[in-house]
Short mmCIF file of C-alpha atoms in Angstrom, two decimals:
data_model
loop_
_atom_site.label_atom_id
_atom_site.label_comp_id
_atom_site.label_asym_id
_atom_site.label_seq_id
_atom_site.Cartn_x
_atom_site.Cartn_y
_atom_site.Cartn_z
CA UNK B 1 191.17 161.84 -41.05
CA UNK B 2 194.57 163.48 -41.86
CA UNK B 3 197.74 161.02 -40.94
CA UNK B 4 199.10 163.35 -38.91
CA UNK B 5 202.80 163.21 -39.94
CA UNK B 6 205.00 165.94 -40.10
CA UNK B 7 207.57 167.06 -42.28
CA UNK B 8 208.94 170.55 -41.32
CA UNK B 9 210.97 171.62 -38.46
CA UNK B 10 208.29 173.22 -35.89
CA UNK B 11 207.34 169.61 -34.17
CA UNK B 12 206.74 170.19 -30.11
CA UNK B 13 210.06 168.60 -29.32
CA UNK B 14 212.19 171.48 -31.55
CA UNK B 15 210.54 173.93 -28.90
CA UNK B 16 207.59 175.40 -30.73
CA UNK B 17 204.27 176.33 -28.65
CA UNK B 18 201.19 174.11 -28.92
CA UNK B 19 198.26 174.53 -31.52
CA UNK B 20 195.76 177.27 -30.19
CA UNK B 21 192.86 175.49 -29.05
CA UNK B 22 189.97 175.51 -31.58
CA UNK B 23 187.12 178.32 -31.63
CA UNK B 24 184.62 178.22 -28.82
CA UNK B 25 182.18 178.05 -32.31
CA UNK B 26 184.14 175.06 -33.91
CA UNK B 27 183.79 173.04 -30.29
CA UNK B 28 180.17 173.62 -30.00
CA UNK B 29 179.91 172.23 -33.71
CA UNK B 30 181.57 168.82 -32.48
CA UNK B 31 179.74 168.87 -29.01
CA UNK B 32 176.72 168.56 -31.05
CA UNK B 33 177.94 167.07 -33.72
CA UNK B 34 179.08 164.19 -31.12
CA UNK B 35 175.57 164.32 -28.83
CA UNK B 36 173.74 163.60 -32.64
CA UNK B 37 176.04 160.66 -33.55
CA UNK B 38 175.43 159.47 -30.31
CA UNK B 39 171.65 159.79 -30.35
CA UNK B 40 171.48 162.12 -27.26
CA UNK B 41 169.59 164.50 -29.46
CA UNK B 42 167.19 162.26 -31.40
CA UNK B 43 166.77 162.28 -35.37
CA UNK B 44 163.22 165.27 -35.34
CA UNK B 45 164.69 166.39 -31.81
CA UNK B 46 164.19 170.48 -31.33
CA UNK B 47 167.28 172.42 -30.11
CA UNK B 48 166.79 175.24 -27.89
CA UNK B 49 169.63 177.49 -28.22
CA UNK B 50 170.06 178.84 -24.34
CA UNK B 51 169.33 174.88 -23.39
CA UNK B 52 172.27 173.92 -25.62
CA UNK B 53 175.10 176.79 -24.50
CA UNK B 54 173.64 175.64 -20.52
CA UNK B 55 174.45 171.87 -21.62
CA UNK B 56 177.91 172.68 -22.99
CA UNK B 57 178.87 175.66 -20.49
CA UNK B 58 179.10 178.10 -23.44
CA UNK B 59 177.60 181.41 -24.11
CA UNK B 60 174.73 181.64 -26.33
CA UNK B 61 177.12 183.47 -28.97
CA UNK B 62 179.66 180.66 -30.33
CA UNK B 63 177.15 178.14 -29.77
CA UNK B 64 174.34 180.16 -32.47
CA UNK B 65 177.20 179.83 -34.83
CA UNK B 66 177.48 176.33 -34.44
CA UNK B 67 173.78 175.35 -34.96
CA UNK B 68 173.59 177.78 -38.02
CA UNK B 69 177.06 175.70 -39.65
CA UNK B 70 174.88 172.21 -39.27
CA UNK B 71 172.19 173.92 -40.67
CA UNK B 72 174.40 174.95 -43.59
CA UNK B 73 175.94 171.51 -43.64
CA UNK B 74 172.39 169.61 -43.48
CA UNK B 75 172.32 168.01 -40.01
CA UNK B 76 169.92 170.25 -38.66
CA UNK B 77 166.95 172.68 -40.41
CA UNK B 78 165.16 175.14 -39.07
CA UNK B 79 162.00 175.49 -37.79
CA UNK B 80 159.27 178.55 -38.03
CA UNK B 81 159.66 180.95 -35.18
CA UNK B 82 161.23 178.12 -32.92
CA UNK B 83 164.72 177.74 -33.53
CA UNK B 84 166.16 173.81 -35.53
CA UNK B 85 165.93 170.17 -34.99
CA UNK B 86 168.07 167.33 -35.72
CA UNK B 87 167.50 166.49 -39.69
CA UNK B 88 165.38 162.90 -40.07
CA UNK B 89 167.74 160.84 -42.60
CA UNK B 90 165.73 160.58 -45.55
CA UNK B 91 166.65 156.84 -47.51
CA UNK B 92 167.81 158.90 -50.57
CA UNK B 93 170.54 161.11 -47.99
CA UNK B 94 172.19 157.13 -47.29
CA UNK B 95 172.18 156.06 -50.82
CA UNK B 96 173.81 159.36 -51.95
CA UNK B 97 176.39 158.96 -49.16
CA UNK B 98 177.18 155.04 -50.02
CA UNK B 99 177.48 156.11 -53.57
CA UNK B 100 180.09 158.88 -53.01
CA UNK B 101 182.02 157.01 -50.40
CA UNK B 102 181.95 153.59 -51.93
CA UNK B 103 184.70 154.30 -54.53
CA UNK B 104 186.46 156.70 -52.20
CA UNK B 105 187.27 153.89 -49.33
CA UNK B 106 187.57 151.11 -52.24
CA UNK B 107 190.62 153.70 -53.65
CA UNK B 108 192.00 153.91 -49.69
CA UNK B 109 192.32 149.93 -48.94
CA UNK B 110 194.04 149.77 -52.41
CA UNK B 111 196.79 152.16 -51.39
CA UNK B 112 196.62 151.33 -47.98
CA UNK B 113 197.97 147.86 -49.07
CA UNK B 114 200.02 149.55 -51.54
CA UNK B 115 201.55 151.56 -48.92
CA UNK B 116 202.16 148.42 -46.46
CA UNK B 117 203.96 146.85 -49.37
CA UNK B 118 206.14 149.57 -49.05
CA UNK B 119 206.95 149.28 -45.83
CA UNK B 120 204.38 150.77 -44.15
CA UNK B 121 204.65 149.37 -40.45
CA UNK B 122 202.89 152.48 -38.05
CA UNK B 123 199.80 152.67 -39.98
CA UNK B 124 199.29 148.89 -39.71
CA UNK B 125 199.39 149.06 -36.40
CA UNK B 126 196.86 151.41 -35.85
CA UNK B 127 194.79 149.31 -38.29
CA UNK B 128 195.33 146.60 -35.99
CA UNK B 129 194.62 148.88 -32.54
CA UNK B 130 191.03 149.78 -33.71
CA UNK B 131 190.49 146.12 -34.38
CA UNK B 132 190.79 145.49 -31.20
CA UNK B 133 189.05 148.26 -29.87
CA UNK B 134 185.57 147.23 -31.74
CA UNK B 135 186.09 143.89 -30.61
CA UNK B 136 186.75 145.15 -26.81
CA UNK B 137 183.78 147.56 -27.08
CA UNK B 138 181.49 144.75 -28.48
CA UNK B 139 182.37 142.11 -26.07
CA UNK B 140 181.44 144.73 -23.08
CA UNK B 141 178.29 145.70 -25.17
CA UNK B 142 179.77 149.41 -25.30
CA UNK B 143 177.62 150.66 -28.98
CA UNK B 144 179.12 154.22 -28.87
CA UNK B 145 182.81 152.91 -28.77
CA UNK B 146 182.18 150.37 -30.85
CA UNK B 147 180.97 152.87 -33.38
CA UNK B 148 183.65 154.98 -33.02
CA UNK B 149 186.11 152.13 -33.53
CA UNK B 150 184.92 151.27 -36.92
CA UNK B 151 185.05 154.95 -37.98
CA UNK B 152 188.47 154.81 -36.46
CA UNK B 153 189.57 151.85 -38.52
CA UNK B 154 188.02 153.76 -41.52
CA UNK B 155 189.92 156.58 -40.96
CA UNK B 156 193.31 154.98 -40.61
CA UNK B 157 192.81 152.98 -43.75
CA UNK B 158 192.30 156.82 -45.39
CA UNK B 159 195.50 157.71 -43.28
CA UNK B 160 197.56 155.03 -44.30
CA UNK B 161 196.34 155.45 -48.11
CA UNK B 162 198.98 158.76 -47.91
CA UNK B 163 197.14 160.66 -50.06
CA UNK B 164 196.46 163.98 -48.50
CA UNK B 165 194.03 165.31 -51.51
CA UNK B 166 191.83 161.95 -50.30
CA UNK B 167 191.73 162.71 -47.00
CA UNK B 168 190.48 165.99 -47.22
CA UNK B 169 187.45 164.37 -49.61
CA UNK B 170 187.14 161.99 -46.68
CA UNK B 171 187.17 164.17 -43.77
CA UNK B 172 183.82 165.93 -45.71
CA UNK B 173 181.93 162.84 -45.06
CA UNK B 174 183.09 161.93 -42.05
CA UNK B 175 180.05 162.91 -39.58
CA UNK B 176 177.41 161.58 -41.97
CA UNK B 177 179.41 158.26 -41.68
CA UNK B 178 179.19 158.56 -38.41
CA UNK B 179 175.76 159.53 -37.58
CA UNK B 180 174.89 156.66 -40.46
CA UNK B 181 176.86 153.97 -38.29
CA UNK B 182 175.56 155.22 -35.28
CA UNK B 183 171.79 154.58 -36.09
CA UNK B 184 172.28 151.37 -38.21
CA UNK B 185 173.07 147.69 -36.35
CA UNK B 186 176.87 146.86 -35.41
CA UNK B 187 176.16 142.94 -36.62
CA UNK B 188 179.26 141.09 -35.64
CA UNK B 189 180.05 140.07 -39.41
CA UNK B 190 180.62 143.81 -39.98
CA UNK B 191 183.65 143.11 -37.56
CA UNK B 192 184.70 140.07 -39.18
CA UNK B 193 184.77 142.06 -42.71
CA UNK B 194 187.42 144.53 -40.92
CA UNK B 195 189.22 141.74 -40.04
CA UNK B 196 189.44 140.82 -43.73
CA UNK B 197 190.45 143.88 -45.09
CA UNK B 198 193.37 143.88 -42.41
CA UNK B 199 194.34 141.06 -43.82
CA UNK B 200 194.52 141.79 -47.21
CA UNK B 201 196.26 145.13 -46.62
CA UNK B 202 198.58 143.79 -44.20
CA UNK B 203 199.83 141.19 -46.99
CA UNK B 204 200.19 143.77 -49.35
CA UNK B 205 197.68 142.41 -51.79
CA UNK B 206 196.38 146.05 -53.41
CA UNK B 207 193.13 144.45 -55.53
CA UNK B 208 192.43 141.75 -52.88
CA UNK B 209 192.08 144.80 -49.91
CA UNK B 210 189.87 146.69 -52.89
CA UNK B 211 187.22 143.42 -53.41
CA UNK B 212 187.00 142.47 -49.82
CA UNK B 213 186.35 146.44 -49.50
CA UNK B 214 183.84 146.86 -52.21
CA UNK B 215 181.82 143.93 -50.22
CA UNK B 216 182.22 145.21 -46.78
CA UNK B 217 180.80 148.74 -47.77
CA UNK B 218 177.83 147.44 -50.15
CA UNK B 219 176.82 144.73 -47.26
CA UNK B 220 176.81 148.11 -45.03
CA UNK B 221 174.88 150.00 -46.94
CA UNK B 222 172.50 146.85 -46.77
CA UNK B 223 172.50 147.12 -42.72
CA UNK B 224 171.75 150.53 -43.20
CA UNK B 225 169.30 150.41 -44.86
CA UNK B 226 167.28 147.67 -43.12
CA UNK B 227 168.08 149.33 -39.69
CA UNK B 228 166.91 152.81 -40.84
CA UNK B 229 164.56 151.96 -43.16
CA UNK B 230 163.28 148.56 -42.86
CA UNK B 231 164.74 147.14 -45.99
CA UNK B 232 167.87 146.16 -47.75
#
């Protein structure tokens, strides 16, 4: 959820070598991380470590390191004698979530519009891209990449905010929002919300981005609610 700019002189095309790919440990985390989002290991689900490192083509080493992080982080507890399974959302882990990120993503359209008053063309446009990529996704009834499209648009708004100290906060909620959007509805009003904040941040208009914000994340912790829960 970091914007990605740089400012020093080691960019790829002054000659500098790649990043070094991530741990084998960190890419089983997201390899999991990803098959819970996406519901390929169900919510009470047991993980079998040796089934897991077969899945992902891993040794068993880098990938007990991974499940003992989500453990750590909450998305997965153990079990007696028999390894983990994938944590059951309780209602009061979504209220606590809605309630931390609510003021954090109100405070991200605000400067995102701030930002586009500025001048801010790039980050618009990528704004604009994942638009279009929920609607694509939901007009080929694609859930996963429609998912992934709002978190995308989510995380650009957090981008375009500028403020690095932000989206560091942001980045420590970002596969609870995920898992969260992945198990609620996708109702198509959700997408027409996005559409309003766009428009509100593309004009510039800081406090009008912020209310149509506020809404958009209150009526989703509504969805959530009834889709997890069965009430609103």
């Amino acid at each position: 959820m970091t914007d990605g700019r740089r400012t020093d002189s080691t960019a790829l095309g002054d000659g500098a070598s790649p990043p070094a790919p991530a741990p084998l440990s960190t890419r089983a985390r997201e390899a999991v991380l990803q098959r819970i989002v996406d519901r390929r290991y169900a919510q009470g689900a047991r993980l079998v470590e040796r089934e897991v490192a077969e899945e992902l083509g891993m040794s068993r080493v880098p990938v007990r390191e991974a499940l003992r992080a989500l453990v750590t982080e909450g998305l997965l507890e153990l079990l007696p004698h028999s390894g983990v399974r994938v944590r059951r959302l309780e209602r009061a882990d979504v209220e606590h979530l809605y309630e931390v990120w609510e003021p954090l993503t109100i405070q991200a359209s605000r400067l995102a519009a701030r930002a586009r008053a500025a001048g801010d063309t790039e980050g618009l446009a990528t704004l604009e891209a994942a638009l279009h990529q929920a609607e694509s996704a939901a007009a080929a009834d694609e859930a996963t990449r429609e998912v992934a499209a709002h978190t995308a648009f989510h995380e650009s708004m957090v981008a375009m905010s500028g403020n690095p100290l932000l989206a560091r906060t942001m980045e420590q909620l970002s596969w609870q929002l995920r898992l969260v959007f992945g198990l609620r509805e996708e109702p198509a009003h959700m997408r027409a919300q996005h559409a309003e904040m766009y428009r509100h941040i593309a004009a510039g208009d800081a406090e009008a981005a912020a209310a149509s914000t506020l809404l958009h994340v209150r009526d989703s912790r509504s969805v959530a609610l009834r889709s997890l829960f069965g009430e609103g």
